[in-house]
XYZ file of C-alpha atoms in Angstrom:
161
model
C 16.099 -29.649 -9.481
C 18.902 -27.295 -10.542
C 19.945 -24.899 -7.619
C 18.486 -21.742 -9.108
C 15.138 -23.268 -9.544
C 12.669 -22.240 -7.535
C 10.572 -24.997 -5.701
C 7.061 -25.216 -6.402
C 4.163 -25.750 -4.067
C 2.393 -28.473 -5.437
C -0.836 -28.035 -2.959
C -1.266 -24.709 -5.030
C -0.806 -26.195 -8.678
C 2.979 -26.641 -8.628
C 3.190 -22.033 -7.558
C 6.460 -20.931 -5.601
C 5.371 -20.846 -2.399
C 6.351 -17.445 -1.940
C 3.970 -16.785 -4.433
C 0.709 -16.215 -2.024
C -2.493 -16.882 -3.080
C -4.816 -14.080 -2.074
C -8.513 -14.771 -0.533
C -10.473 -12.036 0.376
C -10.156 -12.235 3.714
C -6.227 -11.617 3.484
C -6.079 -9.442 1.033
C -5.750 -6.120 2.957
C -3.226 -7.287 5.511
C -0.732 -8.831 3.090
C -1.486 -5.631 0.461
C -0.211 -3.316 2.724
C 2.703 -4.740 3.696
C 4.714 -1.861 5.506
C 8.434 -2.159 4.398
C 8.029 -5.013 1.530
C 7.430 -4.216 -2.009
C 4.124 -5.333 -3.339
C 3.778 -7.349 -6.467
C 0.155 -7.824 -7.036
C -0.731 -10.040 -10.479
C -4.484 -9.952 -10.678
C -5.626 -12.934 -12.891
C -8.445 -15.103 -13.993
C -8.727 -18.689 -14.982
C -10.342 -17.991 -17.959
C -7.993 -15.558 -19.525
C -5.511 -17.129 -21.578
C -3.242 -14.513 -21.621
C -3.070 -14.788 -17.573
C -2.780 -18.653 -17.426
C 0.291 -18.448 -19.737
C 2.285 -15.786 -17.112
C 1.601 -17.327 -14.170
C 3.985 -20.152 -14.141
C 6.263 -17.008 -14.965
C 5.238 -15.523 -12.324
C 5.838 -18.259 -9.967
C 9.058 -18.433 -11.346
C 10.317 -14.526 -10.208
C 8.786 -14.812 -6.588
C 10.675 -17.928 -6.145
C 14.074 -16.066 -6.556
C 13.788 -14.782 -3.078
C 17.825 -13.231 -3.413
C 16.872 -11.125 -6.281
C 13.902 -9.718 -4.579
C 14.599 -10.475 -0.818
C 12.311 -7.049 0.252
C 9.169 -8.175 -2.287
C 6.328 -10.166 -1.782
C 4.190 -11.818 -4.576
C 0.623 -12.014 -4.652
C -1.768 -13.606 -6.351
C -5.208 -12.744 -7.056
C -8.273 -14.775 -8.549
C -10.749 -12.094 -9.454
C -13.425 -14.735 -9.529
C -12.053 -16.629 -6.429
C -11.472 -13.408 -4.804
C -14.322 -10.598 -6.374
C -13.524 -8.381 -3.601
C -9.581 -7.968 -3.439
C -9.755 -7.454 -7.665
C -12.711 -4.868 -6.707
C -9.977 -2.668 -4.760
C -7.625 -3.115 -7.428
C -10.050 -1.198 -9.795
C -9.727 -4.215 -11.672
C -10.713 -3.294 -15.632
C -8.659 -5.903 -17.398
C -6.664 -8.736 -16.749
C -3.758 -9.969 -16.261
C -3.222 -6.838 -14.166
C 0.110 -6.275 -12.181
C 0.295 -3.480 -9.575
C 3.721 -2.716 -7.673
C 3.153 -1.016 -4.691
C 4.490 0.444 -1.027
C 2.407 0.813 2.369
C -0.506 0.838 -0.208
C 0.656 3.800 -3.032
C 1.187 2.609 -6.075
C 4.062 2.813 -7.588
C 3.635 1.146 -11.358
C 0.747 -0.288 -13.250
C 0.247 -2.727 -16.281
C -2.010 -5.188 -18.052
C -0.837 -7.493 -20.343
C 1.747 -10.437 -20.535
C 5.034 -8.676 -21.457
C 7.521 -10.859 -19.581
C 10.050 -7.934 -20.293
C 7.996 -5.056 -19.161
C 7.129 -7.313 -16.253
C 11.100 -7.289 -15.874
C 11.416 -4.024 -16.124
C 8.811 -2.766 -13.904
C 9.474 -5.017 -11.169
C 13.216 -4.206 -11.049
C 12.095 0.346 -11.362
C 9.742 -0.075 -8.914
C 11.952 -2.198 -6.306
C 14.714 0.361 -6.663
C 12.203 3.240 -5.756
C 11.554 0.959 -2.708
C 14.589 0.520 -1.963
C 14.948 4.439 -2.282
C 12.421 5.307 0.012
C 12.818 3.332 3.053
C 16.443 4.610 2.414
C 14.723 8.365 2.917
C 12.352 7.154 5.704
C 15.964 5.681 7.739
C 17.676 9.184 7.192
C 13.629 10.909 8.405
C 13.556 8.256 11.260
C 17.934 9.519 12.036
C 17.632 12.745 12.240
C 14.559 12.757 14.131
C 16.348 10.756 16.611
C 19.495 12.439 16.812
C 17.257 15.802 17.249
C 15.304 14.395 19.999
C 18.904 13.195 21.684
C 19.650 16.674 21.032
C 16.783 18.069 22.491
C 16.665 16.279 25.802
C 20.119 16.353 26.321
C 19.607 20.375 25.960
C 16.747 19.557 28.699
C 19.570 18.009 30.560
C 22.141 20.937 30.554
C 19.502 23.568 31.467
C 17.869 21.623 34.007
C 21.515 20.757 35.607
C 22.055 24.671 35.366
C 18.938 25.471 37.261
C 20.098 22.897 39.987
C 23.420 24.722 40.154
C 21.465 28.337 40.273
């Protein structure tokens, strides 16, 4: 296998295991991943259009270094009724690409280029807004450390008074 190959899980019908296979039951915890990127590729087997991007698929989860802050999922709307049902599921293939739940993009179809496209938009705007939340999460801090030391200083003055 050539080194930028990705290896395939062949328990899961040769996928990349970082492409995860999505049950009901785990849908909502690995959906709402806090920090990660969420690539969610609803399929079914029947669709021919879905069979033929899934190996693609496969393919761009298993290039962890291009996509370190992404996770891949997987859904079987037959396997898995309920997790397509909270997708608002209306055709498939179906690709969502989300953060802490919002979505950020939306597409059906099998464009490997829009695919492309999308994936690499909407992990910039992730990248962009846990950016924003580290500034938020900063200056909060530094104002609290501002704040108490403040505390400090008056506090020590009333001591002195």
């Amino acid at each position: 296998m050539a080194d930028d190959e990705p290896e395939v899980n062949e328990e899961e019908g040769g996928l990349s295991p970082q492409l995860i296979v999505v049950t009901d039951e785990n849908f909502d915890g690995l959906y709402n991943d806090q920090n990660k990127l969420v690539v969610s590729a609803v399929v079914t087997q029947k669709c021919k259009y879905c069979t033929e991007i899934i190996p693609f698929l496969s393919q761009v989860a298993g290039k962890t270094e291009d996509f370190p802050n992404a996770v891949f999922l997987l859904i079987d709307g037959d396997a898995a009724p309920e997790a397509a049902r909270k997708m608002k599921v209306s055709t498939v293939p179906l690709f969502t690409f989300s953060l802490k739940g919002e979505v950020l993009e939306t597409f059906s179809g099998s464009n490997t280029e829009k695919f492309t496209g999308l994936l690499k938009n909407s992990y910039h705007k992730r990248n962009e807004k846990m950016k924003e939340e580290d500034a938020a999460v900063a200056a909060a801090a530094a104002e609290a450390a501002e704040a108490a030391k403040a505390d400090e200083e008056a506090a020590g003055e009333e001591e002195e008074g």
